[in-house]
XYZ file of N, CA and C in Angstrom:
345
model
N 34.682 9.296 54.098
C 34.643 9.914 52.831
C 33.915 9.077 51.792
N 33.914 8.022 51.992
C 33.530 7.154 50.770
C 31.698 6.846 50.918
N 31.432 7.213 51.984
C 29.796 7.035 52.887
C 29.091 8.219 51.877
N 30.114 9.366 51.993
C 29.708 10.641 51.505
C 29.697 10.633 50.024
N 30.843 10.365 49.635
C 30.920 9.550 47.692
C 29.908 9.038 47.706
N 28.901 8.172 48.206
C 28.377 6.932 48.051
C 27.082 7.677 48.021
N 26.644 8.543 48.922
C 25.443 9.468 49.356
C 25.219 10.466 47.813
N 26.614 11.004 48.009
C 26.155 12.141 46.845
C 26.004 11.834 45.528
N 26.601 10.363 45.221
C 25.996 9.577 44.073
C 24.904 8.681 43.861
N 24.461 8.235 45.185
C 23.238 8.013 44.696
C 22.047 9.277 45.107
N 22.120 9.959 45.178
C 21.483 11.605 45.657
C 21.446 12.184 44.014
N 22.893 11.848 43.141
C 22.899 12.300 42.203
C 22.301 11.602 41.028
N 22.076 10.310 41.319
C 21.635 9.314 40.037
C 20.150 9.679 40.737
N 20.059 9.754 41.940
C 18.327 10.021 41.926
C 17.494 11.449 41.331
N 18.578 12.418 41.622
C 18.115 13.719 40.538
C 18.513 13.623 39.358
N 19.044 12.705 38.456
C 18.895 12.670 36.947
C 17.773 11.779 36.653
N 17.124 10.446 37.417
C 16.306 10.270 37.211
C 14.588 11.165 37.626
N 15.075 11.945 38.456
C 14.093 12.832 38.441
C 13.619 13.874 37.274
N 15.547 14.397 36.908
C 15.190 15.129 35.804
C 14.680 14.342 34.472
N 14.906 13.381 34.550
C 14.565 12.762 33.118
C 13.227 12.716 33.478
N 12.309 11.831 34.800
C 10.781 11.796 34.857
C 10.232 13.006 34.243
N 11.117 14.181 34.762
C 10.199 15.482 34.377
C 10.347 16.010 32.761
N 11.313 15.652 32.442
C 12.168 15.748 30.669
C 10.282 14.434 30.256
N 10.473 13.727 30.748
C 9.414 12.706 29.969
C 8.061 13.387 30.185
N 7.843 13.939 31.727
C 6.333 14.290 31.480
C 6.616 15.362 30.668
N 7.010 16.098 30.599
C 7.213 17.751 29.562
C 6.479 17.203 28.004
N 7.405 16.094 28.183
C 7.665 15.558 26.392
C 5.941 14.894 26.312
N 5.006 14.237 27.470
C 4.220 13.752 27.126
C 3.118 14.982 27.095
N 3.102 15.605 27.673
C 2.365 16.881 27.585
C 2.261 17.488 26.413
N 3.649 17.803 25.554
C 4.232 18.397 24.891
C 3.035 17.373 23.461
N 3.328 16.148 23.471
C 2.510 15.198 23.009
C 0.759 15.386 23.545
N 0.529 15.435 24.176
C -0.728 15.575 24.561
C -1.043 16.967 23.873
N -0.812 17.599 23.930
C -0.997 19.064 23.376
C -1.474 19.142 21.932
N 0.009 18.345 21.324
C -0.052 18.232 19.952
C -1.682 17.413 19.369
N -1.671 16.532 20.139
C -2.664 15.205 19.747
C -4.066 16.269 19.914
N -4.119 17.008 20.800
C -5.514 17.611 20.861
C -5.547 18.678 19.696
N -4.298 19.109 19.333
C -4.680 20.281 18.116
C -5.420 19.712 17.190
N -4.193 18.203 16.529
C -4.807 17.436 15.587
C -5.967 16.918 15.581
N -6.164 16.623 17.169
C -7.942 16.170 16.818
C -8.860 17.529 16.611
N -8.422 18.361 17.019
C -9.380 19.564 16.762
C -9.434 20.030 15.218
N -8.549 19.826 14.934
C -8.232 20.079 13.101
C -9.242 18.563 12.473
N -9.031 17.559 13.091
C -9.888 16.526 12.280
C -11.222 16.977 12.486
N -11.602 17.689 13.660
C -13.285 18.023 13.782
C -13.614 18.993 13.016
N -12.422 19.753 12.828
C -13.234 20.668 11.864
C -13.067 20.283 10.189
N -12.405 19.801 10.180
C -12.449 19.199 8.632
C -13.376 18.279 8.230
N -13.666 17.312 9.312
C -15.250 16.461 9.655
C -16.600 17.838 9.213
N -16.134 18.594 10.002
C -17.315 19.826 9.996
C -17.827 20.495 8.477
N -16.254 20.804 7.561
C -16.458 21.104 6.810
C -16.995 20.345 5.915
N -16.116 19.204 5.691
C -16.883 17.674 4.782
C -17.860 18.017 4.921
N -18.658 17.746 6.422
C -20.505 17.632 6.188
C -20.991 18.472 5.473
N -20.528 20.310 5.487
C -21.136 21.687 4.859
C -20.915 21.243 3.156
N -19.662 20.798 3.083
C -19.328 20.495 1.655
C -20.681 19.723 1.025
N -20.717 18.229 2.096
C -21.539 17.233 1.281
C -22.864 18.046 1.341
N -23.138 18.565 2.086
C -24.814 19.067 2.289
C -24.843 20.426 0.778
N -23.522 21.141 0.465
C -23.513 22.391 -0.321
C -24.192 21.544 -1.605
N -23.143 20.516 -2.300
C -23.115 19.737 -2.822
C -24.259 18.804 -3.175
N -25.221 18.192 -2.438
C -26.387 17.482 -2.092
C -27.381 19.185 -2.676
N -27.861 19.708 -2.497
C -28.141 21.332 -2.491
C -28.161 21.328 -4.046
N -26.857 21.924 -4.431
C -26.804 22.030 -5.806
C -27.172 21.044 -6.990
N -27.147 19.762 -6.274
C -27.547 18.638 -7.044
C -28.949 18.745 -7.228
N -29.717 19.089 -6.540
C -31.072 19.280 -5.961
C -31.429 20.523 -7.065
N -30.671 21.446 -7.114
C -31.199 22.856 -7.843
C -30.765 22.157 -9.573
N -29.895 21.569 -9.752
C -29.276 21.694 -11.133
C -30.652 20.414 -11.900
N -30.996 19.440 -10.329
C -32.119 18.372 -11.501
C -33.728 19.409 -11.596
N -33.573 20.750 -10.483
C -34.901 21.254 -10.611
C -34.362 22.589 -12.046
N -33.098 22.707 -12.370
C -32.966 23.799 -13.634
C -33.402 23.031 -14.404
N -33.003 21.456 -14.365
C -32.922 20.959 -15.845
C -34.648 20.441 -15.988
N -35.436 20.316 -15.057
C -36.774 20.108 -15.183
C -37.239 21.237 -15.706
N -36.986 22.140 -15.181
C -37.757 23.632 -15.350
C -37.398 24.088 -17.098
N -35.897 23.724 -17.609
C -35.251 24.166 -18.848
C -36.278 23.130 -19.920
N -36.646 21.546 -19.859
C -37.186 21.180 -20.660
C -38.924 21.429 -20.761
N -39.347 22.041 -19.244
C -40.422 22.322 -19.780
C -40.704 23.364 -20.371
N -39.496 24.480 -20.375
C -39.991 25.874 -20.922
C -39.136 25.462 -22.186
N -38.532 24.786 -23.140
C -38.337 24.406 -23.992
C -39.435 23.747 -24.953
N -40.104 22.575 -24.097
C -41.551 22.226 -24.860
C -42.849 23.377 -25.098
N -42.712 24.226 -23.834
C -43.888 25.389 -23.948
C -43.245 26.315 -25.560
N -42.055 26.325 -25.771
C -41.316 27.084 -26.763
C -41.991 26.596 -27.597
N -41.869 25.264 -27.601
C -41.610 24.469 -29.287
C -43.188 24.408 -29.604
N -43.945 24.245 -28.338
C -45.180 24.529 -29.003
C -45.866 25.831 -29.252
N -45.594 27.140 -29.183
C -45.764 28.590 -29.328
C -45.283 28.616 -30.540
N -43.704 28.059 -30.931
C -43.603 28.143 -32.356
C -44.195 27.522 -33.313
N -44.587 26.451 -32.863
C -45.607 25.373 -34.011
C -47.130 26.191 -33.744
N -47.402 27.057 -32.960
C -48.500 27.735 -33.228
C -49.111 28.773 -34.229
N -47.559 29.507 -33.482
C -46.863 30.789 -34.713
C -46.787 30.598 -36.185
N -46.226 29.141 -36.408
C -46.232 28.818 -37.565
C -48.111 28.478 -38.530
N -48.540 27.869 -37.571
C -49.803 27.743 -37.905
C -50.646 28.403 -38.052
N -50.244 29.906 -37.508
C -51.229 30.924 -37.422
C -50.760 31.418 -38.856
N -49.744 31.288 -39.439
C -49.084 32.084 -40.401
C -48.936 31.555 -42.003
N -49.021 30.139 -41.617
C -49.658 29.521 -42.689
C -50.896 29.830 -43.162
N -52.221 29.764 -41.755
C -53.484 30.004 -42.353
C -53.672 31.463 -42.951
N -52.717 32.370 -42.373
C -52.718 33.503 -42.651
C -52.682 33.396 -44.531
N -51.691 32.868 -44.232
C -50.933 32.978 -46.019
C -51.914 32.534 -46.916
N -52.565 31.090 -46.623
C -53.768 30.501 -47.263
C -54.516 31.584 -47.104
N -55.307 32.094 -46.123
C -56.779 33.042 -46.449
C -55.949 33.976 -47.662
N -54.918 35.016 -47.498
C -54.299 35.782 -48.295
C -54.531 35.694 -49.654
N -54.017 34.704 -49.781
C -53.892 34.022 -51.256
C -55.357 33.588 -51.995
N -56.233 32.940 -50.869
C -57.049 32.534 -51.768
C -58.425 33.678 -51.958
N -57.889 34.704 -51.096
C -58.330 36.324 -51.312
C -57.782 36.829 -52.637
N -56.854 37.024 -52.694
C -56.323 37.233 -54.258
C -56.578 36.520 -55.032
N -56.576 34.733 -54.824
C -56.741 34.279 -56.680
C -58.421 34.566 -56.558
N -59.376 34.632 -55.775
C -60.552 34.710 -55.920
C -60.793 36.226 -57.038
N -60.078 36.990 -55.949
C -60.457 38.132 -56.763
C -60.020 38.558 -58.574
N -58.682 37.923 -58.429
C -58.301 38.262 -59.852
C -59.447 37.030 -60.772
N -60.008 36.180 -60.244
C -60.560 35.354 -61.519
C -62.071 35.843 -61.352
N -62.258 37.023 -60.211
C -63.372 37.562 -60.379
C -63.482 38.802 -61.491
N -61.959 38.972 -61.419
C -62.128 40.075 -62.432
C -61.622 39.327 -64.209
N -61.608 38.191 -64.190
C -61.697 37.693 -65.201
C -62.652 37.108 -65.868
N -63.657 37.094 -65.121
C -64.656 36.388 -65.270
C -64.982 35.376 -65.084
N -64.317 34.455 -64.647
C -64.736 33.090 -64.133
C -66.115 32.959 -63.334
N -66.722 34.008 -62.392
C -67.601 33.638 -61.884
C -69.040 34.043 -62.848
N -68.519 34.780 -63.498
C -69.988 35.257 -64.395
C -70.613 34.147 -65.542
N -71.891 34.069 -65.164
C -72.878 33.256 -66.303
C -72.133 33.377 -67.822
N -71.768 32.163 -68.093
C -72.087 32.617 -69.434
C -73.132 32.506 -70.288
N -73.378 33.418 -71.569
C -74.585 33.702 -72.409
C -74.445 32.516 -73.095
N -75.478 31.671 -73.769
C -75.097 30.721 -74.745
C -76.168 31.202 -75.865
């Protein structure tokens, strides 16, 4: 009887260490599994970063070609208005010196005088 005690306990400590080997691979699997999601989540967040930095790099690129493009059509402005203005000045001068001509023509300023 005690051969048989002796058998079915170590028969029995050898299937709890079996079950535990298999309790451990489960658990490392279980781990392995996990570890590959997370690396798959770091690749794509790697992935996105790059789209980000490149979106980013992009817009930097467009905002120094707005702000080139904004000061030169700002200078083309400023000089159309200093044209405008110049055209409108001379305007005003010919105007004027059309009128005082004429009124001191009708005053006589340009006529001989008799002595």
């Amino acid at each position: 009887r005690t051969s048989v005690s002796t058998g079915l306990l170590v028969q029995y400590n050898k299937s709890q260490e079996v079950d535990s080997m298999a309790n451990l691979h489960s658990e490392v699997d279980e781990v392995r599994g996990v570890m590959a999601k997370n690396i798959e989540k770091v690749m794509e967040k790697g992935e996105k970063l790059s789209r980000l930095e490149q979106r980013t790099a992009e817009l930097d690129a467009n905002a120094s070609q707005f702000r080139r493009t904004g000061v030169q059509l700002q200078r083309r402005m400023w000089w159309r208005n200093q044209k405008m203005k110049i055209v409108l000045v001379g305007t005003v001068t010919v105007i004027l010196t059309v009128i005082i001509l004429i009124i001191c023509w009708q005053k006589g300023v340009f006529k001989k005088k008799k002595y």
